[in-house]
């Protein structure tokens, strides 16, 4: 099966239960943001800019669990900020599991290996040695790590429950690491503004697969995204036996850009990933859905490919964070509410989305994001004959085979920092070259018509901040080179 049977059954029964009860609006996935602190500062991340990233501003564990209980979504995506910084992340995962939910830990992967080493230490016995050997052989842990793991539980006498009350994040079919992957190495590291992050993501994914975790990835496509790079990224991730991928078009509403359209008469295409452009980018989504394990219904995929219309059902993927229930959706903030039911009742949902090609709110005009429209495909909004069958066939169909791994594929993936061609290396080379400034870190991208920027931010994704990044790097260059 494409997805684990137990998971598919759980989600299907949730929908059927509410359909039979004729519940008008209900939650499918809770986007839970226990904190907005992050160890990275990705270009275009709305979360670390919109909210406080102070570590004191966190949702207490009990409130996180109560939010999940209240909306009763069968799936919870723990995002942020970086959720692995949340001091009670293990307790949160354990608590959500006790509630019987499917969990996605939406992470930039920088602390994943640390959390998996904690797990190994907690379960260590000689039976773990073959796995340790594999991890050592692939240099996914160091000799020192292995020793620490062994010493933490050398005689197998102390078990997790005895050593400390602190749980660990264990592999289970009910949980996915959901790793942000922004493209191949050069692009990813550029977007997250740090070299080596892509390499860490891949090493964490490899380690997770060896230990039996389920791993998904999460990618957002923007105006500049090169479709071929996305396909190469899927091939590479599939060769690592990643279990599923979320892919969604970026949301690029920005008041300043909109103002330029209305006031200065500029074309929206100059700034936005318009619906038309999204449909072009996603023209092959149905083929990708056949070749790779893409999450999301085929109905949503048809919507992305421009084969049909859907109506936004943002209430089905609610977001809960330090300020409460965020309305109307993960992307836009018109208010926060204390309760999910209160939000459902007080928000005028008819003000949002695009219906029959007409945007009810200008900010929704170009939005086709998965958190607004993927549930629409599952819930039968704009139902067309045969949709249910399509969804069933997709979910219960055979899982696509992993793409064959090859040195050539890996070479295409590691096209930046690993081979000494990271964006900072390029910047330094440009600075040190006699023609400094003639070809900067980003000029390669600027010269090409098809720039490659793919971002999977767990926050909102306004790419206008990419301009800030370019300016920032140029300033660094000026400082390093000195006044002209
Ligand atoms: S259409 Fe998009 S931006 Fe508008 S409410 Fe729905 S999810 Fe939010
Ligand atoms: S996109 Fe995610 S990883 Fe990047 S800065 Fe924002 S919260 Fe952190």
XYZ file of N, CA and C and ligand atoms in Angstrom, residues 251 312 314 329 332 352-353 364 367 369 372-373, ligand 1:
44
model
N 3.071 30.628 -0.888
C 2.059 31.678 -0.763
C 2.818 32.982 -0.699
N -11.556 26.541 -0.655
C -10.668 26.454 0.518
C -11.416 25.931 1.757
N -9.852 25.948 5.011
C -8.751 26.227 5.962
C -9.088 25.765 7.381
N -6.180 31.053 8.741
C -5.439 29.879 8.264
C -3.988 29.951 8.710
N -2.416 33.321 6.860
C -2.877 34.680 7.145
C -3.321 34.772 8.600
N -13.438 34.071 2.861
C -12.110 33.626 2.409
C -12.194 32.630 1.256
N -11.058 32.454 0.590
C -10.948 31.464 -0.469
C -11.331 32.024 -1.830
N -6.384 35.900 -0.909
C -6.558 34.484 -1.246
C -6.404 34.224 -2.751
N -3.734 31.834 -3.873
C -3.397 30.770 -2.927
C -3.949 29.415 -3.388
N -2.453 26.618 -1.570
C -1.598 25.846 -0.666
C -2.307 24.619 -0.090
N -4.817 24.842 2.773
C -6.153 25.375 2.492
C -6.974 24.441 1.628
N -6.297 23.717 0.744
C -7.049 22.990 -0.287
C -6.894 21.470 -0.271
S -7.357 30.557 0.324
Fe -5.335 30.316 1.246
S -4.878 32.293 2.185
Fe -7.098 32.211 1.805
S -7.985 31.439 3.697
Fe -7.649 29.680 2.358
S -5.633 28.913 2.952
Fe -5.791 30.986 3.766
